[in-house]
């Protein structure tokens, strides 16, 4: 499942879901029996499922016969079920004539189980458990749910399923745990004019009369319940073939033309993955299903053979989509397709090892994007991914990559930055340690050995270590079984006979615990002198020496594959800064990331980042300037509420960024690279945020001129211009945007317009957006995002509103997001009182075992308070000396 960690403003520009990071204690690499796991006395092997959805009534009828093996005599069978009413339950042996009376049915809503108790013991053996039941169709992405959307022909309703992590139990009474793999036969009775979609192609269709058809799908391979998929609606499908597999993209009627890029990308990626994994994709077809709407939890889901994705992450509208959207569409497709092997063919045994799915898919997507689209220059993205992980991993509420999960709510919280981004960064480091070819050999061995089965992390380490002949497992354990970030200090350096010898010591980097006793890691370190060659060494027991060729300034973590921070002495940092322009862009990015984090943590002057920014030439890699613009925006936010000091910093930041924007310009050059195209939108957004009057006036001029000048708002800038206009809107402008949103009939655009209504700086307009979110107008899956977006700029207002209307808002939030959604609304507050409010909410409404999202929000607010008090004065002083 793919998530994006973005601000509300970025969300308004590009689309995505917002998540909050969480924490759990360190664990061993083996999976313990969690409290919510089912009894182990019965195991399913096959499901025959028949459903009849009633979309108008928001209910469905179901029948399922499960082939089960009773492993030891028992008088009861317990499985997962939620929001279901059972009309009949029966048990019959596969062989023999033993008869069982209808069992007593007991449903435990809290445990999400149904227990069938029989009057006589069930002997060990094989049986068919048949159940007839009815269930509910929801409005949020849990179980079987409905999406209502606008078209030129009027309102339409489509049905989809979303089961990860624990919602198949809303659709089928089942053993809804990843280790209970089984095969599935699915049939559905549906309106004849609708298209029904599942993991496998349709095997047969039977006209039942009265406008209804029974669709029977081919039997699925052996898989976990959370990967089953069913969709129904007025769809159309574009197809192509790749390596003998039919690739499809399924859209609402009339939108197939927007699927061309995804269709081509999926074909290219499938060929690449067939080659990389050494095991061909095993299903006859692979569909990508595009859905209107959104979720606070995810943007896409890797159902085997039927990937579900919200339209903003799958389709490209030529009138609205940007180059960033195009790259994100590719990355999302590559991520979900990687899951077809890592997650679907081979699945983690329990949610403790979720990172085996998500971290690997994120790494594979980044690798494949870089390989198949080198013109995008996405190699620098690895630094941004690592920085996102380290930002969360540096506070007390972090958790290990392999984490202990006991409850459904904890499993939902496991989908976070540590699981995705730290998992990806650790894989990146280990691949660099063993070599790309060796890593692939280990992965191929792992896939072949565990196809159609379940694994724990050590199964992967065993395969890679077997291929590498190096101590991979020890390093992997250090970085996945304990939380936190190593800090490599360059204690000293000395040059002799053309070589520089570094003395390295290992501590731990934290943002909120300066006196914490450091954990120990085996840390693979790569270093080189500027212009020299790389040398590698593993830091063991907290210290090491490393000799590199050359006597110039030495960069540690050359190539940026390592998951650690590097702290230089002041003299060494000054030498590297002097040669900053000579560093490769990825090393410039890495050095800036370390400098920012170390400065904010007080390990070096907080102004050191500004020194590097000043040393960056205007013609540096566009992605470097994108990073600087983002950091300037962050400092601007730290000053929020102190207008005079904020204005002083903003003046400096504008002075630094304006020459870069002058080089980029408003109009795209025919031969400019993709990073430049993306930088243009970043600079417009950040300069407008900083209050640059020239940019704001030009945005408003173009917006006003679009009715008479078609070139005033080119598609590549439409989102950016609309976002700036919405952010700076007055009442008349807000009303005009509102009218645009109501009139829009393309869901991909309509959904973004309602989000834009929620980012106004004006307090009164923010309140209007909150009020609008509780009406039916925006759509059931958009309202929660609107409230969350208001919270980015007006957290205290949005928090008060959410607490006052919580019963209404609860219906607008998918259950997988509930424990993180409300704390996130107040997450950008600078008011210390918000800490108490979030803690009180957690005490009243979140189980003690599931509060890590709330605890992380509190930790982030406390960290910002520290930065405002202890770091901003150093930036003020630097500005005073450097013309701020």
CSV table of N, CA, C and O in Angstrom, one decimal, residues 163-209:
chain,number,residue,atom,x,y,z
A,163,UNK,N,-9.0,-3.9,1.5
A,163,UNK,CA,-8.9,-4.8,2.6
A,163,UNK,C,-7.7,-4.7,3.5
A,163,UNK,O,-7.7,-5.1,4.6
A,164,UNK,N,-6.6,-4.1,3.0
A,164,UNK,CA,-5.4,-4.0,3.8
A,164,UNK,C,-5.6,-2.8,4.8
A,164,UNK,O,-6.0,-1.7,4.3
A,165,UNK,N,-5.3,-3.1,6.1
A,165,UNK,CA,-4.7,-4.3,6.5
A,165,UNK,C,-5.7,-5.3,7.0
A,165,UNK,O,-5.4,-6.5,6.9
A,166,UNK,N,-6.8,-5.0,7.6
A,166,UNK,CA,-7.7,-6.0,8.2
A,166,UNK,C,-9.2,-5.8,7.9
A,166,UNK,O,-10.0,-5.8,8.8
A,167,UNK,N,-9.5,-5.6,6.7
A,167,UNK,CA,-10.9,-5.3,6.3
A,167,UNK,C,-11.5,-6.3,5.4
A,167,UNK,O,-12.7,-6.1,4.9
A,168,UNK,N,-10.8,-7.4,5.0
A,168,UNK,CA,-11.5,-8.4,4.2
A,168,UNK,C,-12.7,-9.0,5.0
A,168,UNK,O,-13.7,-9.4,4.5
A,169,UNK,N,-12.5,-8.9,6.4
A,169,UNK,CA,-13.6,-9.4,7.3
A,169,UNK,C,-14.9,-8.6,7.2
A,169,UNK,O,-15.9,-9.0,7.8
A,170,UNK,N,-14.9,-7.5,6.5
A,170,UNK,CA,-16.1,-6.8,6.3
A,170,UNK,C,-16.8,-7.3,5.0
A,170,UNK,O,-18.0,-6.9,4.8
A,171,UNK,N,-16.1,-8.1,4.2
A,171,UNK,CA,-16.7,-8.5,2.9
A,171,UNK,C,-16.9,-10.1,3.0
A,171,UNK,O,-17.9,-10.5,2.4
A,172,UNK,N,-16.0,-10.8,3.6
A,172,UNK,CA,-16.2,-12.2,3.7
A,172,UNK,C,-15.8,-12.6,5.2
A,172,UNK,O,-14.8,-12.2,5.7
A,173,UNK,N,-16.7,-13.4,5.8
A,173,UNK,CA,-16.2,-14.0,7.1
A,173,UNK,C,-15.0,-14.9,6.8
A,173,UNK,O,-15.1,-15.8,6.0
A,174,UNK,N,-13.9,-14.7,7.4
A,174,UNK,CA,-12.7,-15.3,6.9
A,174,UNK,C,-11.6,-15.3,7.9
A,174,UNK,O,-11.7,-14.7,9.0
A,175,UNK,N,-10.5,-16.0,7.6
A,175,UNK,CA,-9.3,-16.0,8.5
A,175,UNK,C,-8.5,-14.9,7.9
A,175,UNK,O,-7.6,-15.0,7.0
A,176,UNK,N,-8.7,-13.7,8.4
A,176,UNK,CA,-8.2,-12.4,7.8
A,176,UNK,C,-6.9,-12.1,8.4
A,176,UNK,O,-6.7,-11.0,9.0
A,177,UNK,N,-5.9,-12.9,8.2
A,177,UNK,CA,-4.5,-12.7,8.6
A,177,UNK,C,-3.6,-13.1,7.5
A,177,UNK,O,-3.9,-14.1,6.8
A,178,UNK,N,-2.5,-12.4,7.3
A,178,UNK,CA,-1.7,-12.7,6.1
A,178,UNK,C,-1.1,-14.1,6.0
A,178,UNK,O,-0.9,-14.6,4.9
A,179,UNK,N,-0.9,-14.8,7.1
A,179,UNK,CA,-0.4,-16.1,7.0
A,179,UNK,C,-1.4,-17.2,6.6
A,179,UNK,O,-1.0,-18.3,6.3
A,180,UNK,N,-2.7,-16.9,6.7
A,180,UNK,CA,-3.7,-17.8,6.2
A,180,UNK,C,-4.0,-17.7,4.7
A,180,UNK,O,-5.0,-17.2,4.3
A,181,UNK,N,-3.0,-18.1,3.9
A,181,UNK,CA,-3.2,-18.0,2.5
A,181,UNK,C,-4.1,-19.1,2.0
A,181,UNK,O,-4.2,-20.2,2.6
A,182,UNK,N,-4.9,-18.8,1.0
A,182,UNK,CA,-5.9,-19.7,0.4
A,182,UNK,C,-6.1,-19.3,-1.0
A,182,UNK,O,-5.7,-18.2,-1.5
A,183,UNK,N,-6.8,-20.2,-1.8
A,183,UNK,CA,-7.3,-19.8,-3.1
A,183,UNK,C,-8.7,-19.3,-3.0
A,183,UNK,O,-9.5,-19.7,-2.1
A,184,UNK,N,-9.1,-18.5,-4.0
A,184,UNK,CA,-10.5,-17.9,-4.0
A,184,UNK,C,-11.2,-18.1,-5.4
A,184,UNK,O,-10.6,-17.9,-6.4
A,185,UNK,N,-12.4,-18.5,-5.3
A,185,UNK,CA,-13.3,-18.4,-6.4
A,185,UNK,C,-14.4,-17.4,-6.1
A,185,UNK,O,-15.0,-17.5,-5.0
A,186,UNK,N,-14.5,-16.4,-6.9
A,186,UNK,CA,-15.5,-15.3,-6.7
A,186,UNK,C,-16.5,-15.2,-7.8
A,186,UNK,O,-16.1,-15.3,-9.0
A,187,UNK,N,-17.8,-15.1,-7.4
A,187,UNK,CA,-18.8,-14.8,-8.4
A,187,UNK,C,-19.7,-13.7,-7.9
A,187,UNK,O,-19.8,-13.5,-6.7
A,188,UNK,N,-20.2,-12.9,-8.8
A,188,UNK,CA,-20.9,-11.7,-8.4
A,188,UNK,C,-22.1,-11.5,-9.3
A,188,UNK,O,-22.0,-11.7,-10.5
A,189,UNK,N,-23.3,-11.2,-8.7
A,189,UNK,CA,-24.5,-10.9,-9.5
A,189,UNK,C,-24.6,-9.4,-9.6
A,189,UNK,O,-24.8,-8.8,-8.5
A,190,UNK,N,-24.5,-8.9,-10.8
A,190,UNK,CA,-24.4,-7.5,-11.0
A,190,UNK,C,-25.2,-7.0,-12.1
A,190,UNK,O,-25.7,-7.7,-12.9
A,191,UNK,N,-25.5,-5.6,-12.1
A,191,UNK,CA,-26.2,-5.1,-13.3
A,191,UNK,C,-25.5,-5.4,-14.6
A,191,UNK,O,-24.3,-5.2,-14.7
A,192,UNK,N,-26.2,-5.8,-15.6
A,192,UNK,CA,-25.6,-6.2,-16.9
A,192,UNK,C,-24.8,-5.1,-17.6
A,192,UNK,O,-23.9,-5.4,-18.3
A,193,UNK,N,-25.2,-3.9,-17.3
A,193,UNK,CA,-24.5,-2.8,-18.0
A,193,UNK,C,-23.2,-2.3,-17.3
A,193,UNK,O,-22.4,-1.5,-17.8
A,194,UNK,N,-22.9,-2.9,-16.1
A,194,UNK,CA,-21.7,-2.5,-15.4
A,194,UNK,C,-20.6,-3.5,-15.6
A,194,UNK,O,-20.9,-4.7,-16.0
A,195,UNK,N,-19.4,-3.1,-15.4
A,195,UNK,CA,-18.2,-4.0,-15.5
A,195,UNK,C,-17.8,-4.4,-14.1
A,195,UNK,O,-17.7,-3.6,-13.2
A,196,UNK,N,-17.7,-5.7,-13.9
A,196,UNK,CA,-17.2,-6.3,-12.7
A,196,UNK,C,-15.8,-6.7,-12.8
A,196,UNK,O,-15.4,-7.2,-13.9
A,197,UNK,N,-14.9,-6.4,-11.8
A,197,UNK,CA,-13.5,-6.6,-11.9
A,197,UNK,C,-13.1,-7.3,-10.6
A,197,UNK,O,-13.5,-7.1,-9.5
A,198,UNK,N,-12.1,-8.3,-10.8
A,198,UNK,CA,-11.5,-8.9,-9.7
A,198,UNK,C,-10.1,-9.2,-10.0
A,198,UNK,O,-9.5,-8.8,-11.0
A,199,UNK,N,-9.4,-10.0,-9.2
A,199,UNK,CA,-8.0,-10.3,-9.3
A,199,UNK,C,-7.7,-11.1,-10.6
A,199,UNK,O,-6.7,-10.9,-11.3
A,200,UNK,N,-8.6,-12.0,-11.0
A,200,UNK,CA,-8.5,-12.9,-12.1
A,200,UNK,C,-9.5,-12.5,-13.2
A,200,UNK,O,-10.5,-11.8,-13.0
A,201,UNK,N,-9.2,-12.9,-14.5
A,201,UNK,CA,-10.2,-12.6,-15.6
A,201,UNK,C,-11.5,-13.3,-15.3
A,201,UNK,O,-11.5,-14.3,-14.6
A,202,UNK,N,-12.5,-12.9,-15.9
A,202,UNK,CA,-13.8,-13.5,-15.8
A,202,UNK,C,-13.8,-14.9,-16.6
A,202,UNK,O,-13.2,-15.0,-17.7
A,203,UNK,N,-14.3,-15.9,-15.9
A,203,UNK,CA,-14.3,-17.3,-16.5
A,203,UNK,C,-15.6,-17.4,-17.3
A,203,UNK,O,-15.6,-18.1,-18.4
A,204,UNK,N,-16.7,-16.8,-16.8
A,204,UNK,CA,-18.0,-17.0,-17.5
A,204,UNK,C,-18.9,-15.9,-17.1
A,204,UNK,O,-18.7,-15.3,-16.0
A,205,UNK,N,-19.9,-15.6,-17.9
A,205,UNK,CA,-20.9,-14.6,-17.6
A,205,UNK,C,-22.3,-15.3,-18.0
A,205,UNK,O,-22.4,-15.8,-19.1
A,206,UNK,N,-23.3,-15.1,-17.1
A,206,UNK,CA,-24.6,-15.7,-17.4
A,206,UNK,C,-25.7,-14.6,-17.2
A,206,UNK,O,-25.8,-14.0,-16.2
A,207,UNK,N,-26.4,-14.4,-18.3
A,207,UNK,CA,-27.5,-13.5,-18.2
A,207,UNK,C,-28.7,-14.0,-17.4
A,207,UNK,O,-29.2,-15.1,-17.7
A,208,UNK,N,-29.0,-13.4,-16.3
A,208,UNK,CA,-30.1,-13.8,-15.4
A,208,UNK,C,-31.4,-13.2,-15.7
A,208,UNK,O,-32.4,-13.5,-15.1
A,209,UNK,N,-31.5,-12.3,-16.7
A,209,UNK,CA,-32.7,-11.6,-17.0
A,209,UNK,C,-32.9,-10.4,-16.0
A,209,UNK,O,-32.1,-10.3,-15.1
